[in-house]
mmCIF file of N, CA, C and O in Angstrom:
data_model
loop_
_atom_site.group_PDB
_atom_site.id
_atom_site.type_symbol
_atom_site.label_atom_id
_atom_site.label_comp_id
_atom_site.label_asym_id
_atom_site.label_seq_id
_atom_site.Cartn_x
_atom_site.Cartn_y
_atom_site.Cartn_z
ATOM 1 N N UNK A 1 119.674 52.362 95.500
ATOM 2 C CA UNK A 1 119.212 51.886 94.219
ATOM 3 C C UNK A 1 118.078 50.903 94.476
ATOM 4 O O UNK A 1 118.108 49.821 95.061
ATOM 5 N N UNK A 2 116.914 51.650 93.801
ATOM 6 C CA UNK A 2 115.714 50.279 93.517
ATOM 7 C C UNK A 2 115.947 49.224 92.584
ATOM 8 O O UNK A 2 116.463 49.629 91.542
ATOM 9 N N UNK A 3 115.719 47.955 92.634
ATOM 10 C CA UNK A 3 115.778 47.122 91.900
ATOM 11 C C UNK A 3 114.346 45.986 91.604
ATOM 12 O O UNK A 3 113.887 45.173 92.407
ATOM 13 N N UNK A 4 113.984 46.204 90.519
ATOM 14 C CA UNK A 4 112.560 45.183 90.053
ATOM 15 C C UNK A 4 113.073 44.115 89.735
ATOM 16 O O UNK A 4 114.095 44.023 89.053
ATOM 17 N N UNK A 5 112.300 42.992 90.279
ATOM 18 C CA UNK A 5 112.761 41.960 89.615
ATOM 19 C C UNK A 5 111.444 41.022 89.013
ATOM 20 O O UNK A 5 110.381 40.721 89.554
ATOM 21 N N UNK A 6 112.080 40.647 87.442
ATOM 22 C CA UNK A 6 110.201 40.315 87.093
ATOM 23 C C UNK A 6 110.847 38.819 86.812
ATOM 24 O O UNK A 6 112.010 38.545 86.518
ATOM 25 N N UNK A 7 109.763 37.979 86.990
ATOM 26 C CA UNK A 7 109.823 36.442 86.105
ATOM 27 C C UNK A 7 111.049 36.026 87.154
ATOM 28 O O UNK A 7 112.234 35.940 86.834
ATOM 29 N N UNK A 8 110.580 35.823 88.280
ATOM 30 C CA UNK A 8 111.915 35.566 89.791
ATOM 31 C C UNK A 8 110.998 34.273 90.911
ATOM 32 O O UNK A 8 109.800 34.071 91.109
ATOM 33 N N UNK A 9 111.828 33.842 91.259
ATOM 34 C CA UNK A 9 111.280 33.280 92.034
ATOM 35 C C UNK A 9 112.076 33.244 93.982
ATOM 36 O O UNK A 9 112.985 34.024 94.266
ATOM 37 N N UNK A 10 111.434 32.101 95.177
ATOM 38 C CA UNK A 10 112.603 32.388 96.139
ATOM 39 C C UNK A 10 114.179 32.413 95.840
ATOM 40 O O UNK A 10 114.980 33.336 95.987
ATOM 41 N N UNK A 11 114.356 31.191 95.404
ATOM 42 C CA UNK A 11 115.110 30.394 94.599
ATOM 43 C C UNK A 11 116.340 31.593 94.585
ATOM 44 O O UNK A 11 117.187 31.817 95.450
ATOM 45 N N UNK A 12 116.104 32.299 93.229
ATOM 46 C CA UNK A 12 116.974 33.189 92.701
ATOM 47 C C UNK A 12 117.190 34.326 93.458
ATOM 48 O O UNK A 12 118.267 34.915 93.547
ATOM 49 N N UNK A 13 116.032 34.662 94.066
ATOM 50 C CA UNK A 13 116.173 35.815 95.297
ATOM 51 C C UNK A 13 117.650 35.963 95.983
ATOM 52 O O UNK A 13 118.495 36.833 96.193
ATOM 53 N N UNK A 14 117.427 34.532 96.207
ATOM 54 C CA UNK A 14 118.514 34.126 97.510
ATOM 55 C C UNK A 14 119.666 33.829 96.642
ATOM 56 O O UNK A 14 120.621 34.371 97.197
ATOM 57 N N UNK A 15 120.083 33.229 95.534
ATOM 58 C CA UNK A 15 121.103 33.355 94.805
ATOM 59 C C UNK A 15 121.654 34.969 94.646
ATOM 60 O O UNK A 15 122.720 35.311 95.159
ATOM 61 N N UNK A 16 121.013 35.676 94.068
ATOM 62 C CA UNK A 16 121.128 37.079 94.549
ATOM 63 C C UNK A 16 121.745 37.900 95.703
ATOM 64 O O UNK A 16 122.685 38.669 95.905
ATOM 65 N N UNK A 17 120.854 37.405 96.261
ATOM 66 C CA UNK A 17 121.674 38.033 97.798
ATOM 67 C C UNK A 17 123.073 37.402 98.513
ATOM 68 O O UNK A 17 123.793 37.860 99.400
ATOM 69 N N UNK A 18 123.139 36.108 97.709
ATOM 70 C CA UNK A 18 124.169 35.619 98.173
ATOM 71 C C UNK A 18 125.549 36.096 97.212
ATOM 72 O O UNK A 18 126.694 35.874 97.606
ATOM 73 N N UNK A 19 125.345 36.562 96.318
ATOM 74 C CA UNK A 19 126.359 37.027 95.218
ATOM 75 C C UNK A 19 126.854 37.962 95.657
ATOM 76 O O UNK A 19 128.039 38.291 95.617
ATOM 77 N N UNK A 20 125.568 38.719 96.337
ATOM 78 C CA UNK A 20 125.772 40.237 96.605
ATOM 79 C C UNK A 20 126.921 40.506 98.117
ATOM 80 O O UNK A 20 127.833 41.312 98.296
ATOM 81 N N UNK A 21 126.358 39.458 98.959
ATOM 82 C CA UNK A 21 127.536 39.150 100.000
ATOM 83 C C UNK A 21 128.512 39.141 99.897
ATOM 84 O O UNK A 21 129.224 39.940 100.504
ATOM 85 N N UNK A 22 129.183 37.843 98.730
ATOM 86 C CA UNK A 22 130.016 37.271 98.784
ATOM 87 C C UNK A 22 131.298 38.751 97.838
ATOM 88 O O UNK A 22 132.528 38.768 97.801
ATOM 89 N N UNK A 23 130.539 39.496 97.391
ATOM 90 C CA UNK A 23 131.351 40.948 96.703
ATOM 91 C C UNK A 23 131.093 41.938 97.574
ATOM 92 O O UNK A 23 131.310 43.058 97.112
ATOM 93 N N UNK A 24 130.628 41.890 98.893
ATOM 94 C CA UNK A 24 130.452 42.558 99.797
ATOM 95 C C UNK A 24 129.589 44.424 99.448
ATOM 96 O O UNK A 24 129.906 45.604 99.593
ATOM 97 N N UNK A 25 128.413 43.628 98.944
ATOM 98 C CA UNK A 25 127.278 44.531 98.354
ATOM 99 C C UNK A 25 126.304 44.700 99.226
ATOM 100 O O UNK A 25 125.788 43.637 99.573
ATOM 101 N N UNK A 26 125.990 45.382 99.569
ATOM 102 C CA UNK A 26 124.771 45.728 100.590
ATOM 103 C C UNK A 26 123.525 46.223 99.892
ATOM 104 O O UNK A 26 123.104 47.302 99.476
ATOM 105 N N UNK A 27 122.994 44.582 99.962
ATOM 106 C CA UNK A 27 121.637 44.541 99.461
ATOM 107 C C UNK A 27 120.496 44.098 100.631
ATOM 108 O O UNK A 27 120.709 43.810 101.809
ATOM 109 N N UNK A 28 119.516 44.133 100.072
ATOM 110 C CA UNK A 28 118.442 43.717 101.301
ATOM 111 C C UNK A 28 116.870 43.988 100.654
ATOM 112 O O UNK A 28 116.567 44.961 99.964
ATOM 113 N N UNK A 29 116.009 42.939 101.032
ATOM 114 C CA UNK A 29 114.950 42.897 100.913
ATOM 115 C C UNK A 29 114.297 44.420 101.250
ATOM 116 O O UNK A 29 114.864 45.159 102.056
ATOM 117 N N UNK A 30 113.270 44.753 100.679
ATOM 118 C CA UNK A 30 112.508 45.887 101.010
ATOM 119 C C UNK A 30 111.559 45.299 101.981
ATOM 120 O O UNK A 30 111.435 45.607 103.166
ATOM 121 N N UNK A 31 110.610 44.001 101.001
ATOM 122 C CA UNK A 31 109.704 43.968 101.881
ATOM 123 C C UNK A 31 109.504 42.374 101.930
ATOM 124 O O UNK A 31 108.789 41.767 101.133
ATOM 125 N N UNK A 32 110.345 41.687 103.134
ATOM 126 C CA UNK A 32 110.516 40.521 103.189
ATOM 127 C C UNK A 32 109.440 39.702 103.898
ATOM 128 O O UNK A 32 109.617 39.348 105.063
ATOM 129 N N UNK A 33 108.137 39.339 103.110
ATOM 130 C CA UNK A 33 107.569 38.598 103.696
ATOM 131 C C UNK A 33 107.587 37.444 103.558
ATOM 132 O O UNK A 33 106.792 36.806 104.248
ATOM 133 N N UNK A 34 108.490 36.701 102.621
ATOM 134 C CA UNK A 34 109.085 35.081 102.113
ATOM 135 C C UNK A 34 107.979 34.905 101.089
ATOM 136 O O UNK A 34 108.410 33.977 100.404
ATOM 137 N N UNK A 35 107.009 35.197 100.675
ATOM 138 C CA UNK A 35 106.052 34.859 99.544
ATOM 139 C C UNK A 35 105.734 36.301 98.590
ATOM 140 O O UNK A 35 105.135 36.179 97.522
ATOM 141 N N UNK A 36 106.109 37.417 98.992
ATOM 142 C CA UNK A 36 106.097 38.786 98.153
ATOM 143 C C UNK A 36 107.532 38.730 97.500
ATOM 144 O O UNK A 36 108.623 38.542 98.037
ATOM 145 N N UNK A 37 107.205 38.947 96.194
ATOM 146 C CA UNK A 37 108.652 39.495 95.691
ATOM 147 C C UNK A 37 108.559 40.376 94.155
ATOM 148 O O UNK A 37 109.268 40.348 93.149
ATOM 149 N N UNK A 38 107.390 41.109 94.506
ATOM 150 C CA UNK A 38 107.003 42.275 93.838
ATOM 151 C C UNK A 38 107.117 43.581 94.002
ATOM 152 O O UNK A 38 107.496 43.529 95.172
ATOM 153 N N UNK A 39 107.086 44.981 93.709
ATOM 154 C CA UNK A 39 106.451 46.063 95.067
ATOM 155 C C UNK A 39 105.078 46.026 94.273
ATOM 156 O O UNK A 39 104.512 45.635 93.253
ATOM 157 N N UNK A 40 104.937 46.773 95.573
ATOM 158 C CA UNK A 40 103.247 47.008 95.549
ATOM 159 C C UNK A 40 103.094 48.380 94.180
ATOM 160 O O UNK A 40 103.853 49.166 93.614
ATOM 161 N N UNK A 41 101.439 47.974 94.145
ATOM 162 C CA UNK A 41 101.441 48.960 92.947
ATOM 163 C C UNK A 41 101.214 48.166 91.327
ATOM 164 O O UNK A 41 101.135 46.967 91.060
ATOM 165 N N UNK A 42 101.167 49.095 90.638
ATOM 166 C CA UNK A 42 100.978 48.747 89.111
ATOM 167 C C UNK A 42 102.074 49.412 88.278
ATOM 168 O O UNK A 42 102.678 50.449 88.552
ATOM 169 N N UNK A 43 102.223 48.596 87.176
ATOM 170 C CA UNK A 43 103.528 49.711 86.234
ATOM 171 C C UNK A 43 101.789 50.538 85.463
ATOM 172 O O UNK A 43 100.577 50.382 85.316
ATOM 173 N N UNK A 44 103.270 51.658 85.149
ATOM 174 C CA UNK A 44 102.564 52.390 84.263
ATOM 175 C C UNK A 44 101.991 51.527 83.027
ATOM 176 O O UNK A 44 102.512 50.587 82.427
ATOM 177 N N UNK A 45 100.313 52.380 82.783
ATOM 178 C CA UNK A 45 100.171 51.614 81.052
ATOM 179 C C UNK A 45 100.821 52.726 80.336
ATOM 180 O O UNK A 45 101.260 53.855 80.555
ATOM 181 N N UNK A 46 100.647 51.691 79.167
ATOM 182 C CA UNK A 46 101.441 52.341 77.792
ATOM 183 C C UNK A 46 101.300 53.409 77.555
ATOM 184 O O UNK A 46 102.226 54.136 77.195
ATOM 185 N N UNK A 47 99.757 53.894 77.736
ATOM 186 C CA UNK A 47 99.735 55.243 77.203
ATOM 187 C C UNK A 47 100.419 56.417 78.443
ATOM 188 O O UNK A 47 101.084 57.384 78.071
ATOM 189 N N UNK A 48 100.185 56.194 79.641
ATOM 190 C CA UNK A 48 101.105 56.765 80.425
ATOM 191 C C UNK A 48 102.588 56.960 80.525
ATOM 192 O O UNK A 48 103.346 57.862 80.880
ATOM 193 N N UNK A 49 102.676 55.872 80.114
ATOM 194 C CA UNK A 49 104.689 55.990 79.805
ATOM 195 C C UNK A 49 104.910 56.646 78.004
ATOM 196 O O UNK A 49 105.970 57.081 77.555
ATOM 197 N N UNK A 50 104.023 56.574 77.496
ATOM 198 C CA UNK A 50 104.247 56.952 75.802
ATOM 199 C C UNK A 50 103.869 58.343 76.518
ATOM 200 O O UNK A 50 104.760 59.188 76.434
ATOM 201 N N UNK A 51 102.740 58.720 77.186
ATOM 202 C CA UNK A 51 102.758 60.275 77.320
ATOM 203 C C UNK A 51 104.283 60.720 78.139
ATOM 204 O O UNK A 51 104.990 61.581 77.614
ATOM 205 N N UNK A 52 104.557 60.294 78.982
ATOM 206 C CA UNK A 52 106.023 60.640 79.922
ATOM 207 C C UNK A 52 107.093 60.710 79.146
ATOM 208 O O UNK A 52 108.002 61.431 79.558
ATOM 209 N N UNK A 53 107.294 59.961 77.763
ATOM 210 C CA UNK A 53 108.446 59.878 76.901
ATOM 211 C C UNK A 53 108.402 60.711 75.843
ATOM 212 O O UNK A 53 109.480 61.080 75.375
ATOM 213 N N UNK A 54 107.234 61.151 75.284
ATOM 214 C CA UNK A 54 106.574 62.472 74.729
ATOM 215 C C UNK A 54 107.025 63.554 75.517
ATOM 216 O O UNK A 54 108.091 64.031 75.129
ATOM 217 N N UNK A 55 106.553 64.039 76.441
ATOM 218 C CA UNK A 55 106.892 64.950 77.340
ATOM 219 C C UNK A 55 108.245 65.129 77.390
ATOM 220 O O UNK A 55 108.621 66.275 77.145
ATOM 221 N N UNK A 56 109.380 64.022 77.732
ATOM 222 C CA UNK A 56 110.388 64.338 78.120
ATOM 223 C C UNK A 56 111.198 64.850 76.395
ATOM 224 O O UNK A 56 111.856 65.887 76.316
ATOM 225 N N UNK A 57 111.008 64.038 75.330
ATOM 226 C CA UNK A 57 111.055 64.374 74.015
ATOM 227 C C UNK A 57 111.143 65.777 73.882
ATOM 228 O O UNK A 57 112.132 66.509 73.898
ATOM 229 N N UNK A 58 109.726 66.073 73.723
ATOM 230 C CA UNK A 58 109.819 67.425 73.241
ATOM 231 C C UNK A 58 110.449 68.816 74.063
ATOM 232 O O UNK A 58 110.986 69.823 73.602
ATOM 233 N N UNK A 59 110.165 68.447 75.363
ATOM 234 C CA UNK A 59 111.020 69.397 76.103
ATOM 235 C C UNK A 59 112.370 69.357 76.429
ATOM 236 O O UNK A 59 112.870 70.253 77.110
ATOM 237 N N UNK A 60 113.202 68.137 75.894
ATOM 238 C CA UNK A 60 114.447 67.704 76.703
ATOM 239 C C UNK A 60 114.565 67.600 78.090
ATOM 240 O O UNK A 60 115.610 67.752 78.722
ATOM 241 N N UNK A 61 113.109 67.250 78.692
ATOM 242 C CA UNK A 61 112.990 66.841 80.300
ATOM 243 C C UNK A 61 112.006 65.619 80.566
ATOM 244 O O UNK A 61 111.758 64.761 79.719
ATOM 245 N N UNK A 62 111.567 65.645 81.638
ATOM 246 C CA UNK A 62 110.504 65.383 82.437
ATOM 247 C C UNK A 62 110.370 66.055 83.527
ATOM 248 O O UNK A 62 111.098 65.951 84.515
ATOM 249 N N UNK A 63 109.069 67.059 83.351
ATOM 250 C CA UNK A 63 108.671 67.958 84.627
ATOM 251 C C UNK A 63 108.937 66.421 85.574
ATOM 252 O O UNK A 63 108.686 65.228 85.400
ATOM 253 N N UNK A 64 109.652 67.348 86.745
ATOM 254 C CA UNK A 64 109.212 66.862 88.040
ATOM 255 C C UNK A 64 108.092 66.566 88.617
ATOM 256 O O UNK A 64 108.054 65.755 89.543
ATOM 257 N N UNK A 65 106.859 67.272 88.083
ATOM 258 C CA UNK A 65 105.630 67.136 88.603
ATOM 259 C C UNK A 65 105.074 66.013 87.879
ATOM 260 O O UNK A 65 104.578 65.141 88.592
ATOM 261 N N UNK A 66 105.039 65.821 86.539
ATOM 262 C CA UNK A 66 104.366 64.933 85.533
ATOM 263 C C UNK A 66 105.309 63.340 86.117
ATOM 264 O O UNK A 66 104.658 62.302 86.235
ATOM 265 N N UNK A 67 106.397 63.347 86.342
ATOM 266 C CA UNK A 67 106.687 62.231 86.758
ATOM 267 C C UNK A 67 106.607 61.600 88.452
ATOM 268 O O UNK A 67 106.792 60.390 88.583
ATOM 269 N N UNK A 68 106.381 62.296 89.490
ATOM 270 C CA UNK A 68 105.886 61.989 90.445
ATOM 271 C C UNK A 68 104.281 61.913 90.845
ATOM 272 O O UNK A 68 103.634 61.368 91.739
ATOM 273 N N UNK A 69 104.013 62.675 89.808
ATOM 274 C CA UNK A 69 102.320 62.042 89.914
ATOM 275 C C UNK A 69 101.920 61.241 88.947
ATOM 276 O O UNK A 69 100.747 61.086 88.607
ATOM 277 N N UNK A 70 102.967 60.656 88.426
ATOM 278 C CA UNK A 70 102.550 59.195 87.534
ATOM 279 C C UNK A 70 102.803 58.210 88.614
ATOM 280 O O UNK A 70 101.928 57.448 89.024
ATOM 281 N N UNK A 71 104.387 58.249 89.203
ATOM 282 C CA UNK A 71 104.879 57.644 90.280
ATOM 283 C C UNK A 71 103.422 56.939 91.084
ATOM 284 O O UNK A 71 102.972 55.794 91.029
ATOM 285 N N UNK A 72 102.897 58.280 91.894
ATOM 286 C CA UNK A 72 102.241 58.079 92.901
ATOM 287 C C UNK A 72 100.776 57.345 92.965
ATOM 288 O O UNK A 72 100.354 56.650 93.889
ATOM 289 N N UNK A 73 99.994 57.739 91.528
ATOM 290 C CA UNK A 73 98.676 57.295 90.860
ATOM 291 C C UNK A 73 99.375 55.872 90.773
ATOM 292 O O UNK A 73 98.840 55.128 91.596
ATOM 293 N N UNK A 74 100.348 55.254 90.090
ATOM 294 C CA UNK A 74 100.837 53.780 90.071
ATOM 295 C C UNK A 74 100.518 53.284 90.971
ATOM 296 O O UNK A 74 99.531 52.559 91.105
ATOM 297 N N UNK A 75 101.696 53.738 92.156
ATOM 298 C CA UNK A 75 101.828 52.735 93.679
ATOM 299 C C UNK A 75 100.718 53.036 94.200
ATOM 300 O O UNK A 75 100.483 52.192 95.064
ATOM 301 N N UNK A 76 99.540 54.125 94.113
ATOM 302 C CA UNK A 76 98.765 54.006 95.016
ATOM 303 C C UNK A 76 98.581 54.949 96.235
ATOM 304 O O UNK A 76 97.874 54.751 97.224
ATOM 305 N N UNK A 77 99.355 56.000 95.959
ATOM 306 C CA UNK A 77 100.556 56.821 97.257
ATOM 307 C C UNK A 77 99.234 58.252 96.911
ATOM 308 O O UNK A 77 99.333 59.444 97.203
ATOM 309 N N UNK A 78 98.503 57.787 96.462
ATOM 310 C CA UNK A 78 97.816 59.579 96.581
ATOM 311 C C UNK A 78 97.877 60.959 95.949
ATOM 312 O O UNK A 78 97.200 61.879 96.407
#
């Protein structure tokens, strides 16, 4: 499981991970550089996610394709 975390700081990070211990959850930094606590990349804009929720709407899906090449144009991945 991915997890975003927005409006966070070290602080809570580590409250986090310590919760997660103490219920014996196996969590872990992705990308622990002590001052990142974003992923890399952009969220989708609006009109990209209003087109993806359209899409999935009218078809009762989301192509596989339409949502990994939103994915990838985001992060940057090509």
């Amino acid at each position: 499981m991915l997890l975003q975390l927005e409006n966070t700081n070290p602080n809570n990070v580590n409250k986090l991970l310590e919760f997660a211990k103490q219920n014996n959850l196996n969590l872990s930094l992705i990308d622990d550089t002590g001052t990142n606590y974003v992923l890399p990349g952009k969220p989708l804009t609006p009109a990209e996610l209003a087109q993806l929720i359209k899409n999935g709407r009218n078809s009762g899906m989301v192509a596989m394709e339409d949502a990994h090449r939103l994915i990838r144009n985001a992060y940057d991945a090509g």
